[in-house]
Amino acid sequence: MSSTPSSRPTSVTRLSLSHITAQNETNLLGTVHGGVIMTLVDSVAGVVAARHSGGAAVTASMDEMTFLVPVRVGDVIHLSGQVNWTGRSSMEVGVRITADRWDSVGPEVHVASAYLVFVAVDEHGKPREVPQVIAETDEERRRLREAEIRRHHRLARRAAIIESRKMGEAGT
């Protein structure tokens, strides 16, 4: 019998992380590399996925990442991640990134949002079942609905690419 519950509320595995950006993380424009932020996003999302699934989980895709404003040296970035949707062995984790200046008090600015898909794996690297996510609030239910839309688009895009490749092979 498995010790993993059949369902788990979003609130149980939510994670927040803050990071003060440094000079060595900047690009030629003097702003923080998108890749630095993406690494932090993947780390936060990975912990959320592992907590939710009760074990190892690997990044299957970064479905979407939208940068809204640049991050500057000295900004404190805050990353908040949670499971938005679950399938049999996969999970969508959403991460919201905000920033504020390290030396002043002011409103946080929404910097970016990202959606990643993780697959829970066993000790042999094979997919394993995950607890279903329980959306408890209106906001969590909205996130669940939007995650289902993203999943539908991912699957449709994959099917269209496979079909296009078959047509290309048939024409050669």
PDB file of C-alpha atoms in Angstrom:
ATOM      1  CA  MET A   1       0.000   0.000   0.000  1.00  0.00           C
ATOM      2  CA  SER A   2       1.311   3.458  -0.924  1.00  0.00           C
ATOM      3  CA  SER A   3       1.983   6.100   1.712  1.00  0.00           C
ATOM      4  CA  THR A   4       1.187   8.861  -0.799  1.00  0.00           C
ATOM      5  CA  PRO A   5      -2.279  10.359  -0.279  1.00  0.00           C
ATOM      6  CA  SER A   6      -4.761  10.266  -3.157  1.00  0.00           C
ATOM      7  CA  SER A   7      -5.193  14.040  -2.990  1.00  0.00           C
ATOM      8  CA  ARG A   8      -3.424  17.015  -1.466  1.00  0.00           C
ATOM      9  CA  PRO A   9      -4.452  20.695  -1.103  1.00  0.00           C
ATOM     10  CA  THR A  10      -2.452  23.308  -3.008  1.00  0.00           C
ATOM     11  CA  SER A  11      -1.701  25.158   0.220  1.00  0.00           C
ATOM     12  CA  VAL A  12       0.261  22.244   1.719  1.00  0.00           C
ATOM     13  CA  THR A  13       3.108  22.332  -0.820  1.00  0.00           C
ATOM     14  CA  ARG A  14       3.235  26.037  -1.733  1.00  0.00           C
ATOM     15  CA  LEU A  15       6.742  27.548  -1.525  1.00  0.00           C
ATOM     16  CA  SER A  16       8.192  31.064  -1.451  1.00  0.00           C
ATOM     17  CA  LEU A  17      11.834  32.032  -1.945  1.00  0.00           C
ATOM     18  CA  SER A  18      13.527  35.443  -1.887  1.00  0.00           C
ATOM     19  CA  HIS A  19      16.841  36.232  -3.564  1.00  0.00           C
ATOM     20  CA  ILE A  20      18.934  39.415  -3.630  1.00  0.00           C
ATOM     21  CA  THR A  21      20.316  39.868  -7.147  1.00  0.00           C
ATOM     22  CA  ALA A  22      24.039  40.508  -7.581  1.00  0.00           C
ATOM     23  CA  GLN A  23      26.402  42.059 -10.108  1.00  0.00           C
ATOM     24  CA  ASN A  24      27.657  38.672 -11.350  1.00  0.00           C
ATOM     25  CA  GLU A  25      24.088  37.793 -12.477  1.00  0.00           C
ATOM     26  CA  THR A  26      23.777  40.623 -15.001  1.00  0.00           C
ATOM     27  CA  ASN A  27      23.886  40.760 -18.781  1.00  0.00           C
ATOM     28  CA  LEU A  28      25.496  43.408 -21.005  1.00  0.00           C
ATOM     29  CA  LEU A  29      22.528  45.725 -20.414  1.00  0.00           C
ATOM     30  CA  GLY A  30      23.096  45.687 -16.660  1.00  0.00           C
ATOM     31  CA  THR A  31      19.945  43.766 -15.864  1.00  0.00           C
ATOM     32  CA  VAL A  32      19.698  40.277 -14.427  1.00  0.00           C
ATOM     33  CA  HIS A  33      19.986  37.448 -16.978  1.00  0.00           C
ATOM     34  CA  GLY A  34      16.670  35.791 -17.766  1.00  0.00           C
ATOM     35  CA  GLY A  35      18.476  32.479 -17.331  1.00  0.00           C
ATOM     36  CA  VAL A  36      19.300  33.312 -13.709  1.00  0.00           C
ATOM     37  CA  ILE A  37      15.632  33.900 -13.019  1.00  0.00           C
ATOM     38  CA  MET A  38      14.694  30.754 -14.961  1.00  0.00           C
ATOM     39  CA  THR A  39      17.092  28.694 -12.827  1.00  0.00           C
ATOM     40  CA  LEU A  40      15.492  30.011  -9.637  1.00  0.00           C
ATOM     41  CA  VAL A  41      12.033  29.335 -11.097  1.00  0.00           C
ATOM     42  CA  ASP A  42      12.981  25.738 -11.940  1.00  0.00           C
ATOM     43  CA  SER A  43      14.404  25.225  -8.443  1.00  0.00           C
ATOM     44  CA  VAL A  44      11.281  26.543  -6.695  1.00  0.00           C
ATOM     45  CA  ALA A  45       8.978  24.581  -9.013  1.00  0.00           C
ATOM     46  CA  GLY A  46      11.036  21.419  -8.484  1.00  0.00           C
ATOM     47  CA  VAL A  47      10.690  21.613  -4.702  1.00  0.00           C
ATOM     48  CA  VAL A  48       6.942  22.245  -5.014  1.00  0.00           C
ATOM     49  CA  ALA A  49       6.554  19.252  -7.364  1.00  0.00           C
ATOM     50  CA  ALA A  50       8.624  16.979  -5.112  1.00  0.00           C
ATOM     51  CA  ARG A  51       6.666  18.031  -2.024  1.00  0.00           C
ATOM     52  CA  HIS A  52       3.331  17.524  -3.753  1.00  0.00           C
ATOM     53  CA  SER A  53       4.249  14.158  -5.262  1.00  0.00           C
ATOM     54  CA  GLY A  54       6.052  12.895  -2.164  1.00  0.00           C
ATOM     55  CA  GLY A  55       9.326  12.179  -3.940  1.00  0.00           C
ATOM     56  CA  ALA A  56      11.480  12.893  -6.946  1.00  0.00           C
ATOM     57  CA  ALA A  57      10.034  14.859  -9.849  1.00  0.00           C
ATOM     58  CA  VAL A  58      11.764  15.986 -13.033  1.00  0.00           C
ATOM     59  CA  THR A  59      11.148  18.984 -15.267  1.00  0.00           C
ATOM     60  CA  ALA A  60       9.325  17.858 -18.409  1.00  0.00           C
ATOM     61  CA  SER A  61       8.806  21.306 -19.913  1.00  0.00           C
ATOM     62  CA  MET A  62       8.708  24.973 -19.229  1.00  0.00           C
ATOM     63  CA  ASP A  63       5.386  25.578 -20.852  1.00  0.00           C
ATOM     64  CA  GLU A  64       5.487  29.336 -20.690  1.00  0.00           C
ATOM     65  CA  MET A  65       7.570  32.104 -19.141  1.00  0.00           C
ATOM     66  CA  THR A  66       6.631  35.706 -19.635  1.00  0.00           C
ATOM     67  CA  PHE A  67       9.012  38.478 -18.553  1.00  0.00           C
ATOM     68  CA  LEU A  68       7.168  41.742 -17.880  1.00  0.00           C
ATOM     69  CA  VAL A  69       9.868  44.095 -16.558  1.00  0.00           C
ATOM     70  CA  PRO A  70      13.645  43.797 -16.157  1.00  0.00           C
ATOM     71  CA  VAL A  71      15.249  42.953 -12.824  1.00  0.00           C
ATOM     72  CA  ARG A  72      18.112  45.177 -11.709  1.00  0.00           C
ATOM     73  CA  VAL A  73      21.141  44.509  -9.546  1.00  0.00           C
ATOM     74  CA  GLY A  74      20.145  44.805  -5.911  1.00  0.00           C
ATOM     75  CA  ASP A  75      16.498  43.990  -6.524  1.00  0.00           C
ATOM     76  CA  VAL A  76      15.073  41.435  -4.130  1.00  0.00           C
ATOM     77  CA  ILE A  77      13.117  38.938  -6.163  1.00  0.00           C
ATOM     78  CA  HIS A  78      10.398  36.849  -4.578  1.00  0.00           C
ATOM     79  CA  LEU A  79       9.337  33.586  -6.182  1.00  0.00           C
ATOM     80  CA  SER A  80       6.095  31.899  -5.168  1.00  0.00           C
ATOM     81  CA  GLY A  81       5.261  28.457  -6.533  1.00  0.00           C
ATOM     82  CA  GLN A  82       2.304  26.126  -6.280  1.00  0.00           C
ATOM     83  CA  VAL A  83       0.802  23.131  -8.039  1.00  0.00           C
ATOM     84  CA  ASN A  84      -1.989  24.312 -10.335  1.00  0.00           C
ATOM     85  CA  TRP A  85      -3.024  21.007 -11.921  1.00  0.00           C
ATOM     86  CA  THR A  86      -2.273  17.293 -11.673  1.00  0.00           C
ATOM     87  CA  GLY A  87      -2.625  14.407 -14.062  1.00  0.00           C
ATOM     88  CA  ARG A  88      -1.737  10.769 -13.463  1.00  0.00           C
ATOM     89  CA  SER A  89       2.015  11.336 -13.066  1.00  0.00           C
ATOM     90  CA  SER A  90       2.450  14.943 -14.168  1.00  0.00           C
ATOM     91  CA  MET A  91       1.877  18.283 -12.484  1.00  0.00           C
ATOM     92  CA  GLU A  92       1.775  21.874 -13.650  1.00  0.00           C
ATOM     93  CA  VAL A  93       3.545  24.205 -11.244  1.00  0.00           C
ATOM     94  CA  GLY A  94       2.999  27.940 -11.549  1.00  0.00           C
ATOM     95  CA  VAL A  95       5.624  30.379 -10.312  1.00  0.00           C
ATOM     96  CA  ARG A  96       5.021  34.110  -9.868  1.00  0.00           C
ATOM     97  CA  ILE A  97       8.047  36.386  -9.591  1.00  0.00           C
ATOM     98  CA  THR A  98       7.920  39.845  -8.028  1.00  0.00           C
ATOM     99  CA  ALA A  99      10.708  42.298  -7.155  1.00  0.00           C
ATOM    100  CA  ASP A 100      11.421  45.220  -4.891  1.00  0.00           C
ATOM    101  CA  ARG A 101      14.501  47.307  -4.181  1.00  0.00           C
ATOM    102  CA  TRP A 102      16.767  46.074  -1.398  1.00  0.00           C
ATOM    103  CA  ASP A 103      17.264  49.570   0.033  1.00  0.00           C
ATOM    104  CA  SER A 104      13.768  51.025  -0.022  1.00  0.00           C
ATOM    105  CA  VAL A 105      10.219  50.249   0.949  1.00  0.00           C
ATOM    106  CA  GLY A 106       7.815  50.306  -1.932  1.00  0.00           C
ATOM    107  CA  PRO A 107       5.321  48.201  -3.770  1.00  0.00           C
ATOM    108  CA  GLU A 108       6.470  44.919  -5.265  1.00  0.00           C
ATOM    109  CA  VAL A 109       6.494  44.816  -9.058  1.00  0.00           C
ATOM    110  CA  HIS A 110       5.272  41.735 -10.960  1.00  0.00           C
ATOM    111  CA  VAL A 111       8.359  40.701 -12.933  1.00  0.00           C
ATOM    112  CA  ALA A 112       7.397  37.409 -14.559  1.00  0.00           C
ATOM    113  CA  SER A 113       5.189  34.347 -14.460  1.00  0.00           C
ATOM    114  CA  ALA A 114       6.123  30.817 -15.455  1.00  0.00           C
ATOM    115  CA  TYR A 115       4.350  27.496 -15.909  1.00  0.00           C
ATOM    116  CA  LEU A 116       6.340  24.273 -15.750  1.00  0.00           C
ATOM    117  CA  VAL A 117       5.323  20.654 -16.140  1.00  0.00           C
ATOM    118  CA  PHE A 118       6.950  18.075 -13.887  1.00  0.00           C
ATOM    119  CA  VAL A 119       6.704  14.290 -13.932  1.00  0.00           C
ATOM    120  CA  ALA A 120       7.026  12.327 -10.703  1.00  0.00           C
ATOM    121  CA  VAL A 121       9.490   9.457 -11.046  1.00  0.00           C
ATOM    122  CA  ASP A 122      10.331   6.392  -8.992  1.00  0.00           C
ATOM    123  CA  GLU A 123      13.780   5.114  -8.068  1.00  0.00           C
ATOM    124  CA  HIS A 124      14.162   3.664 -11.589  1.00  0.00           C
ATOM    125  CA  GLY A 125      13.248   6.932 -13.313  1.00  0.00           C
ATOM    126  CA  LYS A 126       9.827   5.634 -14.375  1.00  0.00           C
ATOM    127  CA  PRO A 127       6.710   7.807 -14.019  1.00  0.00           C
ATOM    128  CA  ARG A 128       4.713   7.252 -10.847  1.00  0.00           C
ATOM    129  CA  GLU A 129       1.284   8.426  -9.761  1.00  0.00           C
ATOM    130  CA  VAL A 130       0.843  11.737  -7.970  1.00  0.00           C
ATOM    131  CA  PRO A 131      -1.823  12.902  -5.536  1.00  0.00           C
ATOM    132  CA  GLN A 132      -4.555  14.934  -7.201  1.00  0.00           C
ATOM    133  CA  VAL A 133      -4.466  18.608  -6.324  1.00  0.00           C
ATOM    134  CA  ILE A 134      -7.354  20.045  -4.334  1.00  0.00           C
ATOM    135  CA  ALA A 135      -8.176  23.639  -5.256  1.00  0.00           C
ATOM    136  CA  GLU A 136      -9.602  25.239  -2.121  1.00  0.00           C
ATOM    137  CA  THR A 137     -10.072  28.894  -3.117  1.00  0.00           C
ATOM    138  CA  ASP A 138     -11.563  30.753  -6.080  1.00  0.00           C
ATOM    139  CA  GLU A 139      -8.022  31.774  -7.101  1.00  0.00           C
ATOM    140  CA  GLU A 140      -6.840  28.144  -7.022  1.00  0.00           C
ATOM    141  CA  ARG A 141      -9.889  27.036  -9.039  1.00  0.00           C
ATOM    142  CA  ARG A 142      -9.086  29.733 -11.631  1.00  0.00           C
ATOM    143  CA  ARG A 143      -5.475  28.495 -11.798  1.00  0.00           C
ATOM    144  CA  LEU A 144      -6.723  24.918 -12.255  1.00  0.00           C
ATOM    145  CA  ARG A 145      -9.020  25.931 -15.139  1.00  0.00           C
ATOM    146  CA  GLU A 146      -6.249  27.899 -16.857  1.00  0.00           C
ATOM    147  CA  ALA A 147      -3.790  25.018 -16.390  1.00  0.00           C
ATOM    148  CA  GLU A 148      -6.262  22.705 -18.130  1.00  0.00           C
ATOM    149  CA  ILE A 149      -6.404  25.161 -21.050  1.00  0.00           C
ATOM    150  CA  ARG A 150      -2.588  25.207 -21.273  1.00  0.00           C
ATOM    151  CA  ARG A 151      -2.528  21.385 -21.166  1.00  0.00           C
ATOM    152  CA  HIS A 152      -5.094  21.201 -23.972  1.00  0.00           C
ATOM    153  CA  HIS A 153      -2.956  23.555 -26.093  1.00  0.00           C
ATOM    154  CA  ARG A 154       0.243  21.578 -25.351  1.00  0.00           C
ATOM    155  CA  LEU A 155      -1.382  18.318 -26.445  1.00  0.00           C
ATOM    156  CA  ALA A 156      -2.908  19.897 -29.573  1.00  0.00           C
ATOM    157  CA  ARG A 157       0.441  21.465 -30.524  1.00  0.00           C
ATOM    158  CA  ARG A 158       2.228  18.136 -30.049  1.00  0.00           C
ATOM    159  CA  ALA A 159      -0.355  16.316 -32.210  1.00  0.00           C
ATOM    160  CA  ALA A 160      -0.087  18.956 -34.944  1.00  0.00           C
ATOM    161  CA  ILE A 161       3.726  18.702 -35.008  1.00  0.00           C
ATOM    162  CA  ILE A 162       3.602  14.898 -35.191  1.00  0.00           C
ATOM    163  CA  GLU A 163       1.092  15.099 -38.043  1.00  0.00           C
ATOM    164  CA  SER A 164       3.237  17.671 -39.860  1.00  0.00           C
ATOM    165  CA  ARG A 165       6.287  15.414 -39.619  1.00  0.00           C
ATOM    166  CA  LYS A 166       4.321  12.448 -40.980  1.00  0.00           C
ATOM    167  CA  MET A 167       3.197  14.578 -43.934  1.00  0.00           C
ATOM    168  CA  GLY A 168       6.772  15.717 -44.535  1.00  0.00           C
ATOM    169  CA  GLU A 169       8.044  12.121 -44.548  1.00  0.00           C
ATOM    170  CA  ALA A 170       5.297  11.039 -46.938  1.00  0.00           C
ATOM    171  CA  GLY A 171       6.200  13.835 -49.381  1.00  0.00           C
ATOM    172  CA  THR A 172       9.926  13.001 -49.602  1.00  0.00           C
TER     173      THR A 172
END
